[in-house]
PDB file of N, CA and C in Angstrom:
ATOM      1  N   SER X   1      65.578  27.542   7.764  1.00 87.00           N
ATOM      2  CA  SER X   1      64.504  28.420   7.124  1.00 87.00           C
ATOM      3  C   SER X   1      63.343  27.990   6.639  1.00 87.00           C
ATOM      4  N   LEU X   2      62.511  28.767   6.479  1.00 92.00           N
ATOM      5  CA  LEU X   2      61.125  28.230   5.998  1.00 92.00           C
ATOM      6  C   LEU X   2      61.279  27.575   4.758  1.00 92.00           C
ATOM      7  N   ILE X   3      61.980  28.393   3.950  1.00 90.00           N
ATOM      8  CA  ILE X   3      62.059  27.888   2.633  1.00 90.00           C
ATOM      9  C   ILE X   3      62.817  26.457   2.460  1.00 90.00           C
ATOM     10  N   ALA X   4      63.884  26.124   3.201  1.00 91.00           N
ATOM     11  CA  ALA X   4      64.336  24.980   3.290  1.00 91.00           C
ATOM     12  C   ALA X   4      63.378  23.899   3.663  1.00 91.00           C
ATOM     13  N   ILE X   5      62.557  23.996   4.856  1.00 94.00           N
ATOM     14  CA  ILE X   5      61.513  23.261   5.419  1.00 94.00           C
ATOM     15  C   ILE X   5      60.571  23.047   4.269  1.00 94.00           C
ATOM     16  N   THR X   6      60.115  24.048   3.556  1.00 93.00           N
ATOM     17  CA  THR X   6      58.978  23.660   2.570  1.00 93.00           C
ATOM     18  C   THR X   6      59.752  22.794   1.432  1.00 93.00           C
ATOM     19  N   ALA X   7      60.926  23.061   1.092  1.00 91.00           N
ATOM     20  CA  ALA X   7      61.483  22.257   0.017  1.00 91.00           C
ATOM     21  C   ALA X   7      61.719  20.817   0.613  1.00 91.00           C
ATOM     22  N   ALA X   8      62.067  20.805   1.848  1.00 92.00           N
ATOM     23  CA  ALA X   8      62.131  19.286   2.365  1.00 92.00           C
ATOM     24  C   ALA X   8      60.856  18.414   2.401  1.00 92.00           C
ATOM     25  N   ILE X   9      59.847  19.312   2.696  1.00 92.00           N
ATOM     26  CA  ILE X   9      58.400  18.696   2.609  1.00 92.00           C
ATOM     27  C   ILE X   9      58.096  18.285   1.346  1.00 92.00           C
ATOM     28  N   HIS X  10      58.385  19.102   0.332  1.00 91.00           N
ATOM     29  CA  HIS X  10      57.985  18.936  -0.982  1.00 91.00           C
ATOM     30  C   HIS X  10      58.949  17.764  -1.514  1.00 91.00           C
ATOM     31  N   ASN X  11      60.247  17.678  -1.330  1.00 89.00           N
ATOM     32  CA  ASN X  11      61.032  16.526  -1.761  1.00 89.00           C
ATOM     33  C   ASN X  11      60.479  15.230  -1.087  1.00 89.00           C
ATOM     34  N   ASP X  12      60.055  15.299   0.083  1.00 87.00           N
ATOM     35  CA  ASP X  12      59.832  14.047   0.828  1.00 87.00           C
ATOM     36  C   ASP X  12      58.686  13.547   0.178  1.00 87.00           C
ATOM     37  N   PHE X  13      57.489  14.383  -0.131  1.00 88.00           N
ATOM     38  CA  PHE X  13      56.302  14.023  -0.723  1.00 88.00           C
ATOM     39  C   PHE X  13      56.536  13.490  -2.153  1.00 88.00           C
ATOM     40  N   VAL X  14      57.285  14.073  -2.923  1.00 86.00           N
ATOM     41  CA  VAL X  14      57.361  13.606  -4.289  1.00 86.00           C
ATOM     42  C   VAL X  14      58.163  12.777  -4.273  1.00 86.00           C
ATOM     43  N   ASN X  15      59.585  12.569  -3.955  1.00 84.00           N
ATOM     44  CA  ASN X  15      60.168  11.690  -4.060  1.00 84.00           C
ATOM     45  C   ASN X  15      60.005  10.193  -3.519  1.00 84.00           C
ATOM     46  N   THR X  16      59.140  10.303  -2.542  1.00 82.00           N
ATOM     47  CA  THR X  16      58.861   9.021  -1.568  1.00 82.00           C
ATOM     48  C   THR X  16      57.612   8.521  -2.165  1.00 82.00           C
ATOM     49  N   GLY X  17      56.839   9.325  -3.189  1.00 79.00           N
ATOM     50  CA  GLY X  17      55.589   8.637  -3.750  1.00 79.00           C
ATOM     51  C   GLY X  17      54.410   8.575  -2.479  1.00 79.00           C
ATOM     52  N   ARG X  18      54.780   9.391  -1.393  1.00 77.00           N
ATOM     53  CA  ARG X  18      53.687   9.439  -0.113  1.00 77.00           C
ATOM     54  C   ARG X  18      52.351   9.783  -0.717  1.00 77.00           C
ATOM     55  N   LYS X  19      51.287   9.301   0.029  1.00 79.00           N
ATOM     56  CA  LYS X  19      50.184   9.882  -0.100  1.00 79.00           C
ATOM     57  C   LYS X  19      49.549  10.834   0.661  1.00 79.00           C
ATOM     58  N   SER X  20      50.354  11.260   1.797  1.00 83.00           N
ATOM     59  CA  SER X  20      50.030  12.345   2.821  1.00 83.00           C
ATOM     60  C   SER X  20      51.519  12.655   3.336  1.00 83.00           C
ATOM     61  N   LEU X  21      51.151  13.733   3.883  1.00 91.00           N
ATOM     62  CA  LEU X  21      52.237  14.414   4.414  1.00 91.00           C
ATOM     63  C   LEU X  21      52.737  13.719   5.757  1.00 91.00           C
ATOM     64  N   PRO X  22      54.142  14.178   6.259  1.00 89.00           N
ATOM     65  CA  PRO X  22      54.464  13.628   7.516  1.00 89.00           C
ATOM     66  C   PRO X  22      53.777  14.100   8.550  1.00 89.00           C
ATOM     67  N   GLN X  23      53.546  13.529   9.684  1.00 90.00           N
ATOM     68  CA  GLN X  23      52.745  14.085  10.900  1.00 90.00           C
ATOM     69  C   GLN X  23      53.522  15.156  11.718  1.00 90.00           C
ATOM     70  N   SER X  24      54.819  15.270  11.650  1.00 92.00           N
ATOM     71  CA  SER X  24      55.559  16.067  12.235  1.00 92.00           C
ATOM     72  C   SER X  24      56.795  16.716  11.358  1.00 92.00           C
ATOM     73  N   LEU X  25      57.543  17.679  11.540  1.00 93.00           N
ATOM     74  CA  LEU X  25      58.548  18.207  10.858  1.00 93.00           C
ATOM     75  C   LEU X  25      59.814  17.438  11.117  1.00 93.00           C
ATOM     76  N   HIS X  26      59.964  16.632  12.179  1.00 91.00           N
ATOM     77  CA  HIS X  26      60.919  15.746  12.865  1.00 91.00           C
ATOM     78  C   HIS X  26      60.997  14.450  11.978  1.00 91.00           C
ATOM     79  N   ALA X  27      60.052  14.262  11.033  1.00 89.00           N
ATOM     80  CA  ALA X  27      59.979  12.870  10.220  1.00 89.00           C
ATOM     81  C   ALA X  27      60.938  13.423   9.157  1.00 89.00           C
ATOM     82  N   LEU X  28      61.206  14.741   8.788  1.00 90.00           N
ATOM     83  CA  LEU X  28      61.929  14.975   7.632  1.00 90.00           C
ATOM     84  C   LEU X  28      63.504  14.806   7.594  1.00 90.00           C
ATOM     85  N   ASN X  29      64.164  14.622   6.628  1.00 85.00           N
ATOM     86  CA  ASN X  29      65.658  14.450   6.483  1.00 85.00           C
ATOM     87  C   ASN X  29      66.090  15.981   6.519  1.00 85.00           C
ATOM     88  N   ILE X  30      66.385  16.766   7.715  1.00 89.00           N
ATOM     89  CA  ILE X  30      66.532  18.005   7.851  1.00 89.00           C
ATOM     90  C   ILE X  30      67.096  18.236   9.177  1.00 89.00           C
ATOM     91  N   GLU X  31      68.405  18.995   9.055  1.00 92.00           N
ATOM     92  CA  GLU X  31      69.041  19.315  10.220  1.00 92.00           C
ATOM     93  C   GLU X  31      67.987  19.897  11.514  1.00 92.00           C
ATOM     94  N   PRO X  32      68.133  19.431  12.616  1.00 91.00           N
ATOM     95  CA  PRO X  32      67.361  19.694  13.772  1.00 91.00           C
ATOM     96  C   PRO X  32      67.241  21.344  14.022  1.00 91.00           C
ATOM     97  N   GLN X  33      68.485  21.972  13.933  1.00 92.00           N
ATOM     98  CA  GLN X  33      68.348  23.290  14.146  1.00 92.00           C
ATOM     99  C   GLN X  33      67.587  24.417  13.026  1.00 92.00           C
ATOM    100  N   MET X  34      67.509  23.615  11.994  1.00 93.00           N
ATOM    101  CA  MET X  34      66.797  24.153  10.802  1.00 93.00           C
ATOM    102  C   MET X  34      65.171  24.517  11.302  1.00 93.00           C
ATOM    103  N   LEU X  35      64.592  23.675  12.183  1.00 95.00           N
ATOM    104  CA  LEU X  35      63.220  23.697  12.779  1.00 95.00           C
ATOM    105  C   LEU X  35      62.834  24.691  13.760  1.00 95.00           C
ATOM    106  N   LEU X  36      64.047  25.419  14.270  1.00 95.00           N
ATOM    107  CA  LEU X  36      63.881  26.343  15.180  1.00 95.00           C
ATOM    108  C   LEU X  36      63.583  27.935  14.540  1.00 95.00           C
ATOM    109  N   ASP X  37      62.754  28.385  15.148  1.00 94.00           N
ATOM    110  CA  ASP X  37      62.314  29.636  14.839  1.00 94.00           C
ATOM    111  C   ASP X  37      63.390  30.616  15.473  1.00 94.00           C
ATOM    112  N   PRO X  38      64.100  31.418  14.747  1.00 92.00           N
ATOM    113  CA  PRO X  38      65.263  32.280  15.255  1.00 92.00           C
ATOM    114  C   PRO X  38      64.694  33.257  16.216  1.00 92.00           C
ATOM    115  N   GLU X  39      63.458  33.811  15.776  1.00 92.00           N
ATOM    116  CA  GLU X  39      62.831  34.947  16.578  1.00 92.00           C
ATOM    117  C   GLU X  39      62.363  34.444  18.142  1.00 92.00           C
ATOM    118  N   THR X  40      62.008  33.135  18.238  1.00 94.00           N
ATOM    119  CA  THR X  40      61.331  32.709  19.437  1.00 94.00           C
ATOM    120  C   THR X  40      62.209  31.729  20.174  1.00 94.00           C
ATOM    121  N   GLY X  41      63.124  30.965  19.430  1.00 94.00           N
ATOM    122  CA  GLY X  41      63.999  29.884  19.860  1.00 94.00           C
ATOM    123  C   GLY X  41      63.088  28.595  19.937  1.00 94.00           C
ATOM    124  N   GLY X  42      61.765  28.701  19.523  1.00 94.00           N
ATOM    125  CA  GLY X  42      60.860  27.407  19.674  1.00 94.00           C
ATOM    126  C   GLY X  42      60.747  26.828  18.225  1.00 94.00           C
ATOM    127  N   ALA X  43      60.195  25.720  18.128  1.00 93.00           N
ATOM    128  CA  ALA X  43      59.978  25.087  16.797  1.00 93.00           C
ATOM    129  C   ALA X  43      59.187  25.760  15.976  1.00 93.00           C
ATOM    130  N   TYR X  44      59.194  25.872  14.635  1.00 96.00           N
ATOM    131  CA  TYR X  44      58.256  26.216  13.717  1.00 96.00           C
ATOM    132  C   TYR X  44      57.081  25.572  13.985  1.00 96.00           C
ATOM    133  N   THR X  45      55.906  26.212  13.758  1.00 96.00           N
ATOM    134  CA  THR X  45      54.621  25.553  13.743  1.00 96.00           C
ATOM    135  C   THR X  45      54.229  24.933  12.406  1.00 96.00           C
ATOM    136  N   TYR X  46      54.036  23.463  12.466  1.00 96.00           N
ATOM    137  CA  TYR X  46      53.488  23.098  11.258  1.00 96.00           C
ATOM    138  C   TYR X  46      52.216  22.115  11.414  1.00 96.00           C
ATOM    139  N   SER X  47      51.377  22.437  10.733  1.00 96.00           N
ATOM    140  CA  SER X  47      49.961  21.625  10.693  1.00 96.00           C
ATOM    141  C   SER X  47      49.396  21.338   9.483  1.00 96.00           C
ATOM    142  N   LYS X  48      49.199  19.912   9.216  1.00 95.00           N
ATOM    143  CA  LYS X  48      48.564  19.290   8.391  1.00 95.00           C
ATOM    144  C   LYS X  48      47.074  19.971   7.916  1.00 95.00           C
ATOM    145  N   THR X  49      46.770  20.356   6.827  1.00 95.00           N
ATOM    146  CA  THR X  49      45.379  20.823   6.609  1.00 95.00           C
ATOM    147  C   THR X  49      44.695  20.116   5.462  1.00 95.00           C
ATOM    148  N   GLY X  50      45.378  19.132   5.116  1.00 92.00           N
ATOM    149  CA  GLY X  50      44.813  18.037   3.947  1.00 92.00           C
ATOM    150  C   GLY X  50      45.714  17.085   3.727  1.00 92.00           C
ATOM    151  N   ASP X  51      45.549  16.240   2.815  1.00 89.00           N
ATOM    152  CA  ASP X  51      46.555  15.182   2.555  1.00 89.00           C
ATOM    153  C   ASP X  51      47.816  15.675   1.812  1.00 89.00           C
ATOM    154  N   THR X  52      47.789  16.835   1.138  1.00 91.00           N
ATOM    155  CA  THR X  52      49.127  17.521   0.624  1.00 91.00           C
ATOM    156  C   THR X  52      49.159  18.804   1.006  1.00 91.00           C
ATOM    157  N   THR X  53      48.284  19.225   1.824  1.00 94.00           N
ATOM    158  CA  THR X  53      48.342  20.785   2.092  1.00 94.00           C
ATOM    159  C   THR X  53      48.647  21.185   3.686  1.00 94.00           C
ATOM    160  N   TYR X  54      49.290  22.003   4.022  1.00 95.00           N
ATOM    161  CA  TYR X  54      49.724  22.478   5.261  1.00 95.00           C
ATOM    162  C   TYR X  54      49.959  24.025   5.576  1.00 95.00           C
ATOM    163  N   ASP X  55      50.107  24.197   6.836  1.00 96.00           N
ATOM    164  CA  ASP X  55      50.473  25.459   7.167  1.00 96.00           C
ATOM    165  C   ASP X  55      51.855  25.452   7.977  1.00 96.00           C
ATOM    166  N   LEU X  56      52.764  26.386   7.647  1.00 96.00           N
ATOM    167  CA  LEU X  56      54.007  26.567   8.120  1.00 96.00           C
ATOM    168  C   LEU X  56      53.909  27.890   8.757  1.00 96.00           C
ATOM    169  N   CYS X  57      54.226  27.977  10.054  1.00 97.00           N
ATOM    170  CA  CYS X  57      54.083  29.214  10.857  1.00 97.00           C
ATOM    171  C   CYS X  57      55.389  29.634  11.466  1.00 97.00           C
ATOM    172  N   ALA X  58      55.521  31.115  11.735  1.00 96.00           N
ATOM    173  CA  ALA X  58      56.823  31.542  12.316  1.00 96.00           C
ATOM    174  C   ALA X  58      56.331  32.969  12.866  1.00 96.00           C
ATOM    175  N   THR X  59      57.271  33.415  13.736  1.00 96.00           N
ATOM    176  CA  THR X  59      57.195  34.831  14.219  1.00 96.00           C
ATOM    177  C   THR X  59      58.180  35.561  13.684  1.00 96.00           C
ATOM    178  N   PHE X  60      57.783  36.665  13.267  1.00 95.00           N
ATOM    179  CA  PHE X  60      58.801  37.797  12.797  1.00 95.00           C
ATOM    180  C   PHE X  60      58.972  38.933  13.577  1.00 95.00           C
ATOM    181  N   ALA X  61      60.190  39.283  13.728  1.00 94.00           N
ATOM    182  CA  ALA X  61      60.436  40.739  14.265  1.00 94.00           C
ATOM    183  C   ALA X  61      59.911  42.260  13.580  1.00 94.00           C
ATOM    184  N   GLU X  62      59.879  41.877  12.036  1.00 94.00           N
ATOM    185  CA  GLU X  62      59.816  42.850  11.060  1.00 94.00           C
ATOM    186  C   GLU X  62      58.920  42.482   9.970  1.00 94.00           C
ATOM    187  N   PRO X  63      58.295  43.314   9.347  1.00 94.00           N
ATOM    188  CA  PRO X  63      57.700  42.938   8.177  1.00 94.00           C
ATOM    189  C   PRO X  63      58.726  42.389   7.026  1.00 94.00           C
ATOM    190  N   SER X  64      58.315  41.600   5.965  1.00 91.00           N
ATOM    191  CA  SER X  64      59.419  40.893   5.105  1.00 91.00           C
ATOM    192  C   SER X  64      59.541  42.056   3.962  1.00 91.00           C
ATOM    193  N   GLN X  65      60.902  41.821   3.458  1.00 87.00           N
ATOM    194  CA  GLN X  65      61.380  42.663   2.163  1.00 87.00           C
ATOM    195  C   GLN X  65      61.429  41.731   1.012  1.00 87.00           C
ATOM    196  N   SER X  66      60.863  40.645   1.253  1.00 80.00           N
ATOM    197  CA  SER X  66      60.932  39.438   0.234  1.00 80.00           C
ATOM    198  C   SER X  66      60.219  39.843  -1.087  1.00 80.00           C
ATOM    199  N   PRO X  67      60.962  39.723  -2.225  1.00 82.00           N
ATOM    200  CA  PRO X  67      60.352  39.899  -3.462  1.00 82.00           C
ATOM    201  C   PRO X  67      59.520  38.690  -3.810  1.00 82.00           C
ATOM    202  N   ALA X  68      59.326  37.810  -3.274  1.00 83.00           N
ATOM    203  CA  ALA X  68      58.342  36.596  -3.591  1.00 83.00           C
ATOM    204  C   ALA X  68      57.194  36.887  -2.796  1.00 83.00           C
ATOM    205  N   PRO X  69      56.180  36.927  -3.597  1.00 87.00           N
ATOM    206  CA  PRO X  69      54.739  37.585  -2.633  1.00 87.00           C
ATOM    207  C   PRO X  69      54.369  36.285  -1.943  1.00 87.00           C
ATOM    208  N   SER X  70      54.414  35.093  -2.320  1.00 88.00           N
ATOM    209  CA  SER X  70      54.037  34.000  -1.379  1.00 88.00           C
ATOM    210  C   SER X  70      54.817  34.076   0.093  1.00 88.00           C
ATOM    211  N   TRP X  71      55.799  34.785   0.319  1.00 90.00           N
ATOM    212  CA  TRP X  71      56.568  34.612   1.374  1.00 90.00           C
ATOM    213  C   TRP X  71      56.572  36.071   1.988  1.00 90.00           C
ATOM    214  N   ARG X  72      55.753  36.908   1.614  1.00 91.00           N
ATOM    215  CA  ARG X  72      55.503  38.100   2.355  1.00 91.00           C
ATOM    216  C   ARG X  72      54.681  38.291   3.645  1.00 91.00           C
ATOM    217  N   HIS X  73      55.159  38.924   4.751  1.00 93.00           N
ATOM    218  CA  HIS X  73      54.544  38.794   5.886  1.00 93.00           C
ATOM    219  C   HIS X  73      54.630  40.149   6.506  1.00 93.00           C
ATOM    220  N   LEU X  74      53.792  40.260   7.522  1.00 93.00           N
ATOM    221  CA  LEU X  74      53.807  41.325   8.471  1.00 93.00           C
ATOM    222  C   LEU X  74      54.559  41.198   9.818  1.00 93.00           C
ATOM    223  N   ARG X  75      54.790  42.033  10.631  1.00 95.00           N
ATOM    224  CA  ARG X  75      55.535  41.653  11.927  1.00 95.00           C
ATOM    225  C   ARG X  75      54.487  40.818  12.766  1.00 95.00           C
ATOM    226  N   GLY X  76      55.258  39.833  13.421  1.00 96.00           N
ATOM    227  CA  GLY X  76      54.464  38.982  14.445  1.00 96.00           C
ATOM    228  C   GLY X  76      54.270  37.560  13.721  1.00 96.00           C
ATOM    229  N   TYR X  77      53.326  36.959  14.227  1.00 96.00           N
ATOM    230  CA  TYR X  77      53.167  35.622  13.866  1.00 96.00           C
ATOM    231  C   TYR X  77      52.437  35.306  12.698  1.00 96.00           C
ATOM    232  N   THR X  78      52.889  34.576  11.742  1.00 96.00           N
ATOM    233  CA  THR X  78      52.395  34.523  10.460  1.00 96.00           C
ATOM    234  C   THR X  78      52.306  32.981   9.875  1.00 96.00           C
ATOM    235  N   CYS X  79      51.274  32.683   9.474  1.00 97.00           N
ATOM    236  CA  CYS X  79      51.369  31.054   8.723  1.00 97.00           C
ATOM    237  C   CYS X  79      51.298  31.317   7.295  1.00 97.00           C
ATOM    238  N   PHE X  80      51.859  30.425   6.539  1.00 95.00           N
ATOM    239  CA  PHE X  80      51.989  30.379   5.201  1.00 95.00           C
ATOM    240  C   PHE X  80      51.179  29.028   4.768  1.00 95.00           C
ATOM    241  N   ALA X  81      50.264  29.059   3.890  1.00 95.00           N
ATOM    242  CA  ALA X  81      49.358  27.874   3.537  1.00 95.00           C
ATOM    243  C   ALA X  81      50.433  27.461   2.367  1.00 95.00           C
ATOM    244  N   ARG X  82      50.610  26.097   2.250  1.00 94.00           N
ATOM    245  CA  ARG X  82      51.471  25.502   1.181  1.00 94.00           C
ATOM    246  C   ARG X  82      50.872  24.276   0.742  1.00 94.00           C
ATOM    247  N   ASP X  83      51.188  23.662  -0.457  1.00 93.00           N
ATOM    248  CA  ASP X  83      50.703  22.447  -0.982  1.00 93.00           C
ATOM    249  C   ASP X  83      51.804  21.550  -1.484  1.00 93.00           C
ATOM    250  N   ALA X  84      52.096  20.506  -0.875  1.00 91.00           N
ATOM    251  CA  ALA X  84      53.283  19.764  -1.281  1.00 91.00           C
ATOM    252  C   ALA X  84      53.466  19.348  -2.675  1.00 91.00           C
ATOM    253  N   LYS X  85      52.521  19.166  -3.472  1.00 86.00           N
ATOM    254  CA  LYS X  85      52.470  18.762  -4.767  1.00 86.00           C
ATOM    255  C   LYS X  85      52.980  20.226  -5.624  1.00 86.00           C
ATOM    256  N   SER X  86      53.042  21.157  -5.128  1.00 81.00           N
ATOM    257  CA  SER X  86      53.457  22.189  -5.947  1.00 81.00           C
ATOM    258  C   SER X  86      54.695  22.893  -5.391  1.00 81.00           C
ATOM    259  N   TYR X  87      55.652  23.271  -6.202  1.00 67.00           N
ATOM    260  CA  TYR X  87      56.794  23.696  -5.980  1.00 67.00           C
ATOM    261  C   TYR X  87      57.000  25.148  -6.206  1.00 67.00           C
ATOM    262  N   SER X  88      56.378  25.983  -5.098  1.00 62.00           N
ATOM    263  CA  SER X  88      56.392  27.290  -5.140  1.00 62.00           C
ATOM    264  C   SER X  88      57.006  27.975  -3.985  1.00 62.00           C
ATOM    265  N   PHE X  89      58.255  28.083  -4.012  1.00 57.00           N
ATOM    266  CA  PHE X  89      58.991  28.616  -3.022  1.00 57.00           C
ATOM    267  C   PHE X  89      59.210  30.382  -2.962  1.00 57.00           C
TER     268      PHE X  89
END
């Protein structure tokens, strides 16, 4: 799930003392099937946007019902901007 991936990125960044993010999600200690978007069957899209910032994108069949504003989305392809230094899941 996106939340698990976000947590893995944050934990990797904070616990290893890295100065920048991994080049790909495959560098994380996370189950490979967790990296797959269940809607498309393909990998989630991850893009570094800075030393500590990144976008994590997925395709959604329906708008979210999430109570967390930072995870709300419409139907379709959506990107979430995140910062590995902050723990806002």
